[in-house]
């Protein structure tokens, strides 16, 4: 697995973890924090994909 593929897999996993945390969060501010983190990880996946080294 290439470094970019490793990065993409990591960011995808973290995004899913943050979405799950948002679903189970007790309060709205904490839910928003986890959704914001998920969005950041999604953006990192896009950046890795844009580097063009993934097939």
PDB file of N, CA, C and O in Angstrom, residues 9-35:
ATOM      1  N   UNK A   9      -6.757   5.977   3.793  1.00  0.00           N
ATOM      2  CA  UNK A   9      -7.438   5.011   4.657  1.00  0.00           C
ATOM      3  C   UNK A   9      -7.536   5.538   6.082  1.00  0.00           C
ATOM      4  O   UNK A   9      -8.584   5.412   6.729  1.00  0.00           O
ATOM      5  N   UNK A  10      -6.462   6.129   6.567  1.00  0.00           N
ATOM      6  CA  UNK A  10      -6.468   6.695   7.923  1.00  0.00           C
ATOM      7  C   UNK A  10      -7.513   7.804   8.034  1.00  0.00           C
ATOM      8  O   UNK A  10      -8.321   7.820   8.970  1.00  0.00           O
ATOM      9  N   UNK A  11      -7.508   8.744   7.092  1.00  0.00           N
ATOM     10  CA  UNK A  11      -8.444   9.855   7.161  1.00  0.00           C
ATOM     11  C   UNK A  11      -9.888   9.387   7.020  1.00  0.00           C
ATOM     12  O   UNK A  11     -10.782   9.918   7.683  1.00  0.00           O
ATOM     13  N   UNK A  12     -10.128   8.400   6.166  1.00  0.00           N
ATOM     14  CA  UNK A  12     -11.491   7.843   6.059  1.00  0.00           C
ATOM     15  C   UNK A  12     -11.939   7.217   7.377  1.00  0.00           C
ATOM     16  O   UNK A  12     -13.066   7.405   7.812  1.00  0.00           O
ATOM     17  N   UNK A  13     -11.042   6.459   7.985  1.00  0.00           N
ATOM     18  CA  UNK A  13     -11.366   5.815   9.266  1.00  0.00           C
ATOM     19  C   UNK A  13     -11.656   6.864  10.339  1.00  0.00           C
ATOM     20  O   UNK A  13     -12.636   6.764  11.075  1.00  0.00           O
ATOM     21  N   UNK A  14     -10.828   7.891  10.412  1.00  0.00           N
ATOM     22  CA  UNK A  14     -11.035   8.948  11.411  1.00  0.00           C
ATOM     23  C   UNK A  14     -12.343   9.688  11.155  1.00  0.00           C
ATOM     24  O   UNK A  14     -13.058  10.043  12.088  1.00  0.00           O
ATOM     25  N   UNK A  15     -12.669   9.913   9.901  1.00  0.00           N
ATOM     26  CA  UNK A  15     -13.936  10.566   9.559  1.00  0.00           C
ATOM     27  C   UNK A  15     -15.113   9.741  10.075  1.00  0.00           C
ATOM     28  O   UNK A  15     -16.027  10.277  10.709  1.00  0.00           O
ATOM     29  N   UNK A  16     -15.092   8.455   9.822  1.00  0.00           N
ATOM     30  CA  UNK A  16     -16.171   7.578  10.296  1.00  0.00           C
ATOM     31  C   UNK A  16     -16.231   7.548  11.822  1.00  0.00           C
ATOM     32  O   UNK A  16     -17.318   7.555  12.401  1.00  0.00           O
ATOM     33  N   UNK A  17     -15.073   7.525  12.475  1.00  0.00           N
ATOM     34  CA  UNK A  17     -15.052   7.545  13.943  1.00  0.00           C
ATOM     35  C   UNK A  17     -15.679   8.826  14.477  1.00  0.00           C
ATOM     36  O   UNK A  17     -16.464   8.789  15.440  1.00  0.00           O
ATOM     37  N   UNK A  18     -15.360   9.954  13.867  1.00  0.00           N
ATOM     38  CA  UNK A  18     -15.925  11.224  14.332  1.00  0.00           C
ATOM     39  C   UNK A  18     -17.426  11.291  14.066  1.00  0.00           C
ATOM     40  O   UNK A  18     -18.177  11.818  14.880  1.00  0.00           O
ATOM     41  N   UNK A  19     -17.869  10.758  12.947  1.00  0.00           N
ATOM     42  CA  UNK A  19     -19.318  10.726  12.677  1.00  0.00           C
ATOM     43  C   UNK A  19     -20.042   9.876  13.709  1.00  0.00           C
ATOM     44  O   UNK A  19     -21.127  10.227  14.169  1.00  0.00           O
ATOM     45  N   UNK A  20     -19.445   8.752  14.076  1.00  0.00           N
ATOM     46  CA  UNK A  20     -20.046   7.897  15.101  1.00  0.00           C
ATOM     47  C   UNK A  20     -20.081   8.627  16.442  1.00  0.00           C
ATOM     48  O   UNK A  20     -21.084   8.561  17.160  1.00  0.00           O
ATOM     49  N   UNK A  21     -19.019   9.314  16.776  1.00  0.00           N
ATOM     50  CA  UNK A  21     -18.995  10.084  18.026  1.00  0.00           C
ATOM     51  C   UNK A  21     -20.059  11.170  18.009  1.00  0.00           C
ATOM     52  O   UNK A  21     -20.673  11.463  19.031  1.00  0.00           O
ATOM     53  N   UNK A  22     -20.268  11.796  16.848  1.00  0.00           N
ATOM     54  CA  UNK A  22     -21.309  12.819  16.738  1.00  0.00           C
ATOM     55  C   UNK A  22     -22.693  12.209  16.975  1.00  0.00           C
ATOM     56  O   UNK A  22     -23.535  12.808  17.642  1.00  0.00           O
ATOM     57  N   UNK A  23     -22.908  11.006  16.446  1.00  0.00           N
ATOM     58  CA  UNK A  23     -24.210  10.349  16.627  1.00  0.00           C
ATOM     59  C   UNK A  23     -24.497  10.042  18.088  1.00  0.00           C
ATOM     60  O   UNK A  23     -25.643  10.038  18.506  1.00  0.00           O
ATOM     61  N   UNK A  24     -23.459   9.775  18.858  1.00  0.00           N
ATOM     62  CA  UNK A  24     -23.652   9.389  20.252  1.00  0.00           C
ATOM     63  C   UNK A  24     -23.358  10.516  21.239  1.00  0.00           C
ATOM     64  O   UNK A  24     -23.453  10.301  22.446  1.00  0.00           O
ATOM     65  N   UNK A  25     -23.034  11.705  20.744  1.00  0.00           N
ATOM     66  CA  UNK A  25     -22.693  12.829  21.622  1.00  0.00           C
ATOM     67  C   UNK A  25     -23.910  13.280  22.423  1.00  0.00           C
ATOM     68  O   UNK A  25     -25.039  13.307  21.920  1.00  0.00           O
ATOM     69  N   UNK A  26     -23.658  13.644  23.676  1.00  0.00           N
ATOM     70  CA  UNK A  26     -24.734  14.048  24.574  1.00  0.00           C
ATOM     71  C   UNK A  26     -25.233  15.465  24.294  1.00  0.00           C
ATOM     72  O   UNK A  26     -26.420  15.743  24.413  1.00  0.00           O
ATOM     73  N   UNK A  27     -24.346  16.359  23.938  1.00  0.00           N
ATOM     74  CA  UNK A  27     -24.749  17.750  23.764  1.00  0.00           C
ATOM     75  C   UNK A  27     -24.492  18.270  22.369  1.00  0.00           C
ATOM     76  O   UNK A  27     -23.632  17.772  21.647  1.00  0.00           O
ATOM     77  N   UNK A  28     -25.234  19.284  22.011  1.00  0.00           N
ATOM     78  CA  UNK A  28     -25.127  19.870  20.680  1.00  0.00           C
ATOM     79  C   UNK A  28     -23.733  20.427  20.378  1.00  0.00           C
ATOM     80  O   UNK A  28     -23.224  20.207  19.275  1.00  0.00           O
ATOM     81  N   UNK A  29     -23.081  21.149  21.312  1.00  0.00           N
ATOM     82  CA  UNK A  29     -21.737  21.657  20.992  1.00  0.00           C
ATOM     83  C   UNK A  29     -20.730  20.538  20.728  1.00  0.00           C
ATOM     84  O   UNK A  29     -19.904  20.644  19.817  1.00  0.00           O
ATOM     85  N   UNK A  30     -20.807  19.465  21.485  1.00  0.00           N
ATOM     86  CA  UNK A  30     -19.892  18.338  21.285  1.00  0.00           C
ATOM     87  C   UNK A  30     -20.207  17.637  19.968  1.00  0.00           C
ATOM     88  O   UNK A  30     -19.301  17.252  19.223  1.00  0.00           O
ATOM     89  N   UNK A  31     -21.489  17.492  19.662  1.00  0.00           N
ATOM     90  CA  UNK A  31     -21.892  16.903  18.377  1.00  0.00           C
ATOM     91  C   UNK A  31     -21.317  17.725  17.228  1.00  0.00           C
ATOM     92  O   UNK A  31     -20.762  17.191  16.269  1.00  0.00           O
ATOM     93  N   UNK A  32     -21.427  19.054  17.340  1.00  0.00           N
ATOM     94  CA  UNK A  32     -20.916  19.941  16.291  1.00  0.00           C
ATOM     95  C   UNK A  32     -19.409  19.794  16.150  1.00  0.00           C
ATOM     96  O   UNK A  32     -18.879  19.778  15.031  1.00  0.00           O
ATOM     97  N   UNK A  33     -18.699  19.692  17.267  1.00  0.00           N
ATOM     98  CA  UNK A  33     -17.251  19.491  17.235  1.00  0.00           C
ATOM     99  C   UNK A  33     -16.901  18.237  16.444  1.00  0.00           C
ATOM    100  O   UNK A  33     -16.038  18.268  15.558  1.00  0.00           O
ATOM    101  N   UNK A  34     -17.578  17.136  16.730  1.00  0.00           N
ATOM    102  CA  UNK A  34     -17.278  15.887  16.032  1.00  0.00           C
ATOM    103  C   UNK A  34     -17.639  15.974  14.550  1.00  0.00           C
ATOM    104  O   UNK A  34     -16.903  15.445  13.704  1.00  0.00           O
ATOM    105  N   UNK A  35     -18.720  16.651  14.227  1.00  0.00           N
ATOM    106  CA  UNK A  35     -19.071  16.821  12.811  1.00  0.00           C
ATOM    107  C   UNK A  35     -18.042  17.698  12.096  1.00  0.00           C
ATOM    108  O   UNK A  35     -17.690  17.430  10.943  1.00  0.00           O
TER     109      UNK A  35
END
